[in-house]
Amino acid sequence: MSTGGFYEGGYSGYSGGGSAGGNAGYNNYNNGGGGGNYSQQQQHQHYPQQQQNYSHQQQVQYPQQQQQQQQPDPTLNFWNPSTAMAMSTAAAAFSNSSDSRVMFGVAESMGKQFLETSWAKAVPGLERSMLALRPYFAVDNGYVKSKMGRVLFPFVYKDWARQEKDPAGPDSPQTFALPIHDINAPDLYIPTMSLLTYVLLCALCYGTAGKFSPEILPDVTSKCLVTQILEVIAIRIGFYMMESPVAIMDLLSYTGYKYLGLSVNMLSGVVLGHFGGYGHRAYYFTYLWTATAISYFILKVMANIIPRITSAAGPKRQFMVLGFAGSQFATCWFVSQTKFLN
């Protein structure tokens, strides 16, 4: 038997192999107890109701979909072209303006909008962390310049008291002014930038000596952060023994100002070591000044934030203030990187 005959015979058997069966099936479909006619009548009876229900649902859903389309997604405001154009226009306008307080107000409003309507709420704990850190980064150029001068030359300043925003009440805690309004307020902008600068200067020092490796950056950073965290824990224990309240973020800010002095030390050591071969001498000379300055700065700060009257069972207030100030010499010495200075 040929292949073509097989397929032809199969085809004839599928379509016509017993045409009576096919006709009978067709008759059963049309006349099977009147079922076919009943189904057709049922379709004609229910179709108008289904059509009316469908049209009613479509009319109800269409305004809702239209309203949803008209309502903008708050998470997409950041990528809105009009928002981007407004931001670029504001940046171009403020680039020629010397009023940094206006720029700070715009940045603050944009940050507030980001916290309220954008992705900050999507990550658990991110919104709370940003709200807690935002006051410590409320700075401008004038504050940064004045604060750096106060940290490096604290001997010429006499006013160290913080400005109160709202006095403490029976049911409300005491609040202070932001750094942009109070030069004595602690911030985290200068410590953060100073730490990054110090790490990069240490990498430059290793690089000029031909000893640079990528592990230097995390090694120096981790050493500084671990030392600062242990220092903050020790100071916090001292405050606890004196039964005096203090914010952990304030302690991180105050103990982080030492990185500004360390950056000055490393910069002088690298520059004078490259041009004159006096890297170690320049570093230790500036170290004596910066360590003394930061110790005096901590002395004045702690003397103002620690209450005059502390717990009688705890350590003496004067000894704790002197201990906190003197610890800056040890920590600045411990995190110094002078191995490859010329």
CSV table of C-alpha atoms in Angstrom, one decimal:
chain,number,residue,atom,x,y,z
A,1,MET,CA,0.0,0.0,0.0
A,2,SER,CA,1.4,3.4,-0.9
A,3,THR,CA,1.7,6.1,1.6
A,4,GLY,CA,-0.6,8.4,-0.4
A,5,GLY,CA,-3.3,5.7,-0.3
A,6,PHE,CA,-3.0,5.4,3.5
A,7,TYR,CA,-3.6,9.1,4.1
A,8,GLU,CA,-6.4,9.2,1.5
A,9,GLY,CA,-8.1,6.2,3.0
A,10,GLY,CA,-7.8,7.6,6.5
A,11,TYR,CA,-9.1,10.9,5.3
A,12,SER,CA,-12.1,9.2,3.7
A,13,GLY,CA,-12.8,7.1,6.8
A,14,TYR,CA,-12.6,10.3,9.1
A,15,SER,CA,-14.9,12.4,7.0
A,16,GLY,CA,-17.2,10.1,5.3
A,17,GLY,CA,-16.7,6.6,6.9
A,18,GLY,CA,-20.4,6.1,7.6
A,19,SER,CA,-22.2,9.3,6.4
A,20,ALA,CA,-25.3,8.1,8.1
A,21,GLY,CA,-23.6,8.5,11.5
A,22,GLY,CA,-22.6,12.0,10.6
A,23,ASN,CA,-26.2,12.8,9.5
A,24,ALA,CA,-27.6,11.1,12.6
A,25,GLY,CA,-25.3,13.1,14.8
A,26,TYR,CA,-26.4,16.3,13.0
A,27,ASN,CA,-30.0,15.4,13.5
A,28,ASN,CA,-29.4,14.6,17.2
A,29,TYR,CA,-27.8,18.0,17.6
A,30,ASN,CA,-30.8,19.7,16.1
A,31,ASN,CA,-33.6,17.4,17.3
A,32,GLY,CA,-32.2,15.8,20.4
A,33,GLY,CA,-35.3,16.0,22.5
A,34,GLY,CA,-35.7,19.7,21.6
A,35,GLY,CA,-32.6,20.5,23.5
A,36,GLY,CA,-31.1,22.5,20.6
A,37,ASN,CA,-34.1,24.7,20.3
A,38,TYR,CA,-34.3,25.2,24.1
A,39,SER,CA,-30.7,26.3,24.2
A,40,GLN,CA,-31.2,28.7,21.4
A,41,GLN,CA,-34.2,30.2,23.1
A,42,GLN,CA,-32.4,30.5,26.4
A,43,GLN,CA,-29.5,32.3,24.7
A,44,HIS,CA,-32.0,34.8,23.1
A,45,GLN,CA,-33.7,35.3,26.4
A,46,HIS,CA,-30.6,35.9,28.6
A,47,TYR,CA,-28.5,37.8,26.1
A,48,PRO,CA,-30.3,41.2,26.5
A,49,GLN,CA,-29.9,41.0,30.3
A,50,GLN,CA,-26.3,40.1,30.0
A,51,GLN,CA,-25.8,42.9,27.5
A,52,GLN,CA,-27.4,45.3,29.8
A,53,ASN,CA,-25.4,44.1,32.8
A,54,TYR,CA,-22.2,44.3,30.8
A,55,SER,CA,-23.0,47.8,29.6
A,56,HIS,CA,-23.8,48.9,33.2
A,57,GLN,CA,-20.6,47.4,34.5
A,58,GLN,CA,-18.7,49.0,31.8
A,59,GLN,CA,-20.2,52.4,32.6
A,60,VAL,CA,-19.4,51.9,36.3
A,61,GLN,CA,-15.8,50.8,35.7
A,62,TYR,CA,-15.0,53.4,33.0
A,63,PRO,CA,-15.3,56.4,35.3
A,64,GLN,CA,-13.2,54.6,37.9
A,65,GLN,CA,-10.5,53.8,35.4
A,66,GLN,CA,-10.7,57.4,34.1
A,67,GLN,CA,-10.2,58.7,37.6
A,68,GLN,CA,-7.3,56.3,38.2
A,69,GLN,CA,-5.7,57.5,35.0
A,70,GLN,CA,-6.2,61.1,36.0
A,71,GLN,CA,-4.6,60.7,39.4
A,72,PRO,CA,-0.8,60.9,39.1
A,73,ASP,CA,1.3,58.3,40.8
A,74,PRO,CA,3.3,60.0,43.6
A,75,THR,CA,6.2,57.7,43.2
A,76,LEU,CA,6.7,58.9,39.6
A,77,ASN,CA,6.9,62.6,40.5
A,78,PHE,CA,10.7,62.4,40.8
A,79,TRP,CA,11.0,61.3,37.1
A,80,ASN,CA,8.3,63.6,35.8
A,81,PRO,CA,9.9,65.7,33.0
A,82,SER,CA,8.2,68.9,34.3
A,83,THR,CA,9.7,68.2,37.7
A,84,ALA,CA,13.1,67.6,36.2
A,85,MET,CA,12.9,70.8,34.2
A,86,ALA,CA,11.9,72.7,37.3
A,87,MET,CA,14.8,71.3,39.2
A,88,SER,CA,17.3,72.1,36.5
A,89,THR,CA,15.9,75.6,36.2
A,90,ALA,CA,16.1,76.1,40.0
A,91,ALA,CA,19.7,74.8,40.0
A,92,ALA,CA,20.6,77.2,37.1
A,93,ALA,CA,19.0,80.1,38.9
A,94,PHE,CA,20.7,79.3,42.3
A,95,SER,CA,24.1,78.7,40.7
A,96,ASN,CA,24.4,82.5,40.2
A,97,SER,CA,22.8,83.3,43.6
A,98,SER,CA,24.8,83.9,46.8
A,99,ASP,CA,21.8,83.4,49.1
A,100,SER,CA,22.4,79.8,50.2
A,101,ARG,CA,19.5,79.9,52.7
A,102,VAL,CA,17.0,80.1,49.8
A,103,MET,CA,18.8,77.1,48.3
A,104,PHE,CA,18.5,75.3,51.6
A,105,GLY,CA,14.8,76.0,51.7
A,106,VAL,CA,14.2,74.5,48.3
A,107,ALA,CA,16.3,71.5,49.1
A,108,GLU,CA,14.4,71.0,52.4
A,109,SER,CA,11.1,71.2,50.6
A,110,MET,CA,12.2,68.7,48.0
A,111,GLY,CA,13.5,66.3,50.7
A,112,LYS,CA,10.2,66.6,52.6
A,113,GLN,CA,8.3,65.8,49.4
A,114,PHE,CA,10.5,62.8,48.8
A,115,LEU,CA,9.9,61.6,52.4
A,116,GLU,CA,6.2,62.0,52.1
A,117,THR,CA,5.3,60.9,48.6
A,118,SER,CA,8.2,58.8,47.2
A,119,TRP,CA,10.3,55.7,47.7
A,120,ALA,CA,11.3,56.5,51.3
A,121,LYS,CA,8.2,54.7,52.6
A,122,ALA,CA,8.9,51.6,50.5
A,123,VAL,CA,12.0,50.6,52.5
A,124,PRO,CA,11.3,49.6,56.1
A,125,GLY,CA,13.0,52.0,58.5
A,126,LEU,CA,14.4,54.3,55.8
A,127,GLU,CA,11.9,57.0,56.4
A,128,ARG,CA,12.5,57.0,60.2
A,129,SER,CA,16.3,57.1,59.7
A,130,MET,CA,16.1,59.9,57.2
A,131,LEU,CA,13.9,62.0,59.5
A,132,ALA,CA,16.3,61.4,62.4
A,133,LEU,CA,19.4,62.4,60.3
A,134,ARG,CA,17.9,65.3,58.5
A,135,PRO,CA,18.4,67.9,61.3
A,136,TYR,CA,22.1,67.0,61.4
A,137,PHE,CA,22.6,67.8,57.7
A,138,ALA,CA,20.7,71.1,57.8
A,139,VAL,CA,23.8,73.2,57.0
A,140,ASP,CA,24.9,75.8,54.5
A,141,ASN,CA,28.2,77.2,53.4
A,142,GLY,CA,28.3,79.9,56.1
A,143,TYR,CA,27.8,77.3,58.8
A,144,VAL,CA,30.5,75.0,57.4
A,145,LYS,CA,33.1,77.7,57.2
A,146,SER,CA,32.3,79.0,60.7
A,147,LYS,CA,32.2,75.5,62.2
A,148,MET,CA,35.5,74.5,60.7
A,149,GLY,CA,37.1,77.7,62.2
A,150,ARG,CA,35.6,76.9,65.6
A,151,VAL,CA,36.9,73.4,65.5
A,152,LEU,CA,40.4,74.3,64.4
A,153,PHE,CA,40.7,77.5,66.4
A,154,PRO,CA,38.4,77.1,69.4
A,155,PHE,CA,40.5,79.3,71.7
A,156,VAL,CA,39.2,82.5,70.3
A,157,TYR,CA,35.5,81.7,70.9
A,158,LYS,CA,33.7,82.3,74.2
A,159,ASP,CA,30.0,81.5,73.4
A,160,TRP,CA,29.4,77.8,73.5
A,161,ALA,CA,25.8,77.6,74.5
A,162,ARG,CA,23.2,76.1,72.1
A,163,GLN,CA,20.2,78.1,71.1
A,164,GLU,CA,16.9,76.7,72.4
A,165,LYS,CA,14.1,76.5,69.9
A,166,ASP,CA,11.4,75.5,72.3
A,167,PRO,CA,12.0,75.5,76.1
A,168,ALA,CA,11.4,72.2,77.9
A,169,GLY,CA,8.0,71.9,79.4
A,170,PRO,CA,6.3,69.4,81.7
A,171,ASP,CA,5.0,67.3,78.8
A,172,SER,CA,7.4,68.3,76.0
A,173,PRO,CA,11.2,67.8,75.7
A,174,GLN,CA,13.6,70.6,75.1
A,175,THR,CA,14.4,71.3,71.5
A,176,PHE,CA,17.3,73.2,69.9
A,177,ALA,CA,17.8,75.2,66.8
A,178,LEU,CA,19.1,73.6,63.6
A,179,PRO,CA,22.8,74.0,62.6
A,180,ILE,CA,21.9,76.4,59.9
A,181,HIS,CA,20.6,78.8,62.6
A,182,ASP,CA,23.0,77.9,65.5
A,183,ILE,CA,26.8,77.6,65.1
A,184,ASN,CA,27.1,75.6,68.3
A,185,ALA,CA,24.6,72.9,67.1
A,186,PRO,CA,26.2,69.5,66.2
A,187,ASP,CA,26.1,68.3,62.6
A,188,LEU,CA,27.1,65.2,60.7
A,189,TYR,CA,28.0,66.8,57.5
A,190,ILE,CA,31.5,68.0,58.5
A,191,PRO,CA,32.4,64.7,60.2
A,192,THR,CA,31.3,62.7,57.2
A,193,MET,CA,33.1,64.8,54.6
A,194,SER,CA,36.2,65.0,56.9
A,195,LEU,CA,36.3,61.2,57.2
A,196,LEU,CA,36.1,60.7,53.5
A,197,THR,CA,38.8,63.3,52.9
A,198,TYR,CA,41.1,61.7,55.5
A,199,VAL,CA,40.6,58.2,53.9
A,200,LEU,CA,41.5,59.5,50.5
A,201,LEU,CA,44.5,61.4,51.8
A,202,CYS,CA,45.7,58.2,53.5
A,203,ALA,CA,45.3,56.4,50.1
A,204,LEU,CA,47.3,59.2,48.5
A,205,CYS,CA,50.0,58.8,51.0
A,206,TYR,CA,50.3,55.1,50.4
A,207,GLY,CA,50.2,55.7,46.6
A,208,THR,CA,53.1,58.2,46.7
A,209,ALA,CA,55.1,55.6,48.5
A,210,GLY,CA,54.2,52.9,46.0
A,211,LYS,CA,52.3,50.8,48.6
A,212,PHE,CA,48.8,51.4,47.5
A,213,SER,CA,46.2,48.6,47.4
A,214,PRO,CA,42.4,48.7,47.3
A,215,GLU,CA,42.3,47.2,50.8
A,216,ILE,CA,43.6,50.4,52.2
A,217,LEU,CA,40.3,52.3,51.8
A,218,PRO,CA,38.1,49.8,53.8
A,219,ASP,CA,40.9,49.2,56.4
A,220,VAL,CA,41.4,52.9,57.2
A,221,THR,CA,37.6,53.5,57.2
A,222,SER,CA,36.8,50.5,59.5
A,223,LYS,CA,39.6,51.4,61.9
A,224,CYS,CA,38.3,55.0,62.2
A,225,LEU,CA,34.6,53.9,62.6
A,226,VAL,CA,35.3,51.2,65.1
A,227,THR,CA,37.5,53.5,67.2
A,228,GLN,CA,34.8,56.2,67.1
A,229,ILE,CA,32.0,53.7,68.1
A,230,LEU,CA,34.0,52.5,71.0
A,231,GLU,CA,34.7,56.1,72.1
A,232,VAL,CA,31.0,56.9,71.8
A,233,ILE,CA,30.1,53.9,73.9
A,234,ALA,CA,32.6,54.9,76.6
A,235,ILE,CA,31.3,58.4,76.7
A,236,ARG,CA,27.7,57.2,76.8
A,237,ILE,CA,28.5,55.0,79.8
A,238,GLY,CA,30.0,58.0,81.5
A,239,PHE,CA,26.8,60.0,80.9
A,240,TYR,CA,24.7,57.1,82.2
A,241,MET,CA,26.8,57.0,85.4
A,242,MET,CA,26.2,60.7,85.9
A,243,GLU,CA,22.5,60.2,85.1
A,244,SER,CA,22.7,62.9,82.4
A,245,PRO,CA,20.7,62.5,79.1
A,246,VAL,CA,22.5,62.8,75.8
A,247,ALA,CA,21.7,61.9,72.2
A,248,ILE,CA,23.8,59.2,70.5
A,249,MET,CA,23.8,61.2,67.3
A,250,ASP,CA,25.2,64.2,69.2
A,251,LEU,CA,28.1,62.1,70.5
A,252,LEU,CA,28.8,60.8,67.0
A,253,SER,CA,28.9,64.4,65.7
A,254,TYR,CA,31.2,65.7,68.5
A,255,THR,CA,33.6,62.8,68.3
A,256,GLY,CA,33.6,63.0,64.5
A,257,TYR,CA,35.1,66.5,64.3
A,258,LYS,CA,38.5,64.9,64.9
A,259,TYR,CA,38.6,63.8,61.3
A,260,LEU,CA,38.9,67.4,60.3
A,261,GLY,CA,42.1,67.8,62.2
A,262,LEU,CA,43.4,64.4,61.0
A,263,SER,CA,42.8,65.6,57.4
A,264,VAL,CA,44.8,68.7,58.0
A,265,ASN,CA,47.6,66.6,59.6
A,266,MET,CA,47.7,64.2,56.6
A,267,LEU,CA,47.5,67.0,54.0
A,268,SER,CA,50.5,68.8,55.6
A,269,GLY,CA,52.5,65.6,55.9
A,270,VAL,CA,51.9,64.6,52.3
A,271,VAL,CA,52.6,68.0,50.8
A,272,LEU,CA,55.7,68.8,52.8
A,273,GLY,CA,56.9,65.2,52.5
A,274,HIS,CA,56.7,65.4,48.7
A,275,PHE,CA,58.4,68.7,48.3
A,276,GLY,CA,60.8,68.9,51.2
A,277,GLY,CA,61.0,65.5,52.8
A,278,TYR,CA,59.6,66.7,56.1
A,279,GLY,CA,56.4,64.6,56.1
A,280,HIS,CA,56.7,63.2,59.6
A,281,ARG,CA,57.8,66.5,61.1
A,282,ALA,CA,54.9,68.4,59.4
A,283,TYR,CA,52.4,65.8,60.5
A,284,TYR,CA,53.4,65.7,64.2
A,285,PHE,CA,53.7,69.5,64.3
A,286,THR,CA,50.2,70.0,63.0
A,287,TYR,CA,49.0,67.0,65.2
A,288,LEU,CA,50.0,68.9,68.3
A,289,TRP,CA,47.8,71.8,67.2
A,290,THR,CA,44.8,69.9,65.9
A,291,ALA,CA,44.7,67.4,68.8
A,292,THR,CA,44.9,70.3,71.3
A,293,ALA,CA,42.2,72.2,69.5
A,294,ILE,CA,39.8,69.3,69.3
A,295,SER,CA,40.4,68.5,72.9
A,296,TYR,CA,39.6,72.1,73.9
A,297,PHE,CA,36.6,72.0,71.7
A,298,ILE,CA,35.3,68.8,73.4
A,299,LEU,CA,36.1,70.3,76.8
A,300,LYS,CA,33.9,73.3,76.1
A,301,VAL,CA,31.1,71.3,74.4
A,302,MET,CA,30.9,68.8,77.2
A,303,ALA,CA,31.0,71.5,79.9
A,304,ASN,CA,27.9,73.0,78.3
A,305,ILE,CA,25.8,69.9,77.6
A,306,ILE,CA,26.5,68.2,80.9
A,307,PRO,CA,24.3,69.6,83.7
A,308,ARG,CA,25.8,71.4,86.6
A,309,ILE,CA,24.2,69.0,89.0
A,310,THR,CA,24.6,65.3,88.3
A,311,SER,CA,24.2,62.1,90.3
A,312,ALA,CA,25.9,62.2,93.7
A,313,ALA,CA,26.6,58.5,93.4
A,314,GLY,CA,28.2,58.9,90.0
A,315,PRO,CA,31.7,60.2,89.0
A,316,LYS,CA,32.6,63.8,89.4
A,317,ARG,CA,31.5,66.0,86.6
A,318,GLN,CA,34.9,67.8,86.3
A,319,PHE,CA,36.8,64.5,86.0
A,320,MET,CA,34.5,63.2,83.3
A,321,VAL,CA,34.7,66.4,81.2
A,322,LEU,CA,38.5,66.3,81.4
A,323,GLY,CA,38.5,62.6,80.6
A,324,PHE,CA,36.4,63.1,77.5
A,325,ALA,CA,38.6,65.9,76.3
A,326,GLY,CA,41.9,64.1,76.9
A,327,SER,CA,40.6,61.0,75.1
A,328,GLN,CA,40.9,63.0,71.8
A,329,PHE,CA,44.7,62.9,72.0
A,330,ALA,CA,44.7,59.1,72.2
A,331,THR,CA,42.1,58.5,69.5
A,332,CYS,CA,43.8,60.9,67.1
A,333,TRP,CA,47.1,59.2,67.7
A,334,PHE,CA,45.6,55.7,67.3
A,335,VAL,CA,44.0,56.3,63.9
A,336,SER,CA,46.9,58.2,62.4
A,337,GLN,CA,48.5,56.7,59.3
A,338,THR,CA,52.2,57.9,59.3
A,339,LYS,CA,53.9,54.8,58.2
A,340,PHE,CA,54.8,55.8,54.7
A,341,LEU,CA,55.2,59.6,55.2
A,342,ASN,CA,58.6,60.8,53.9
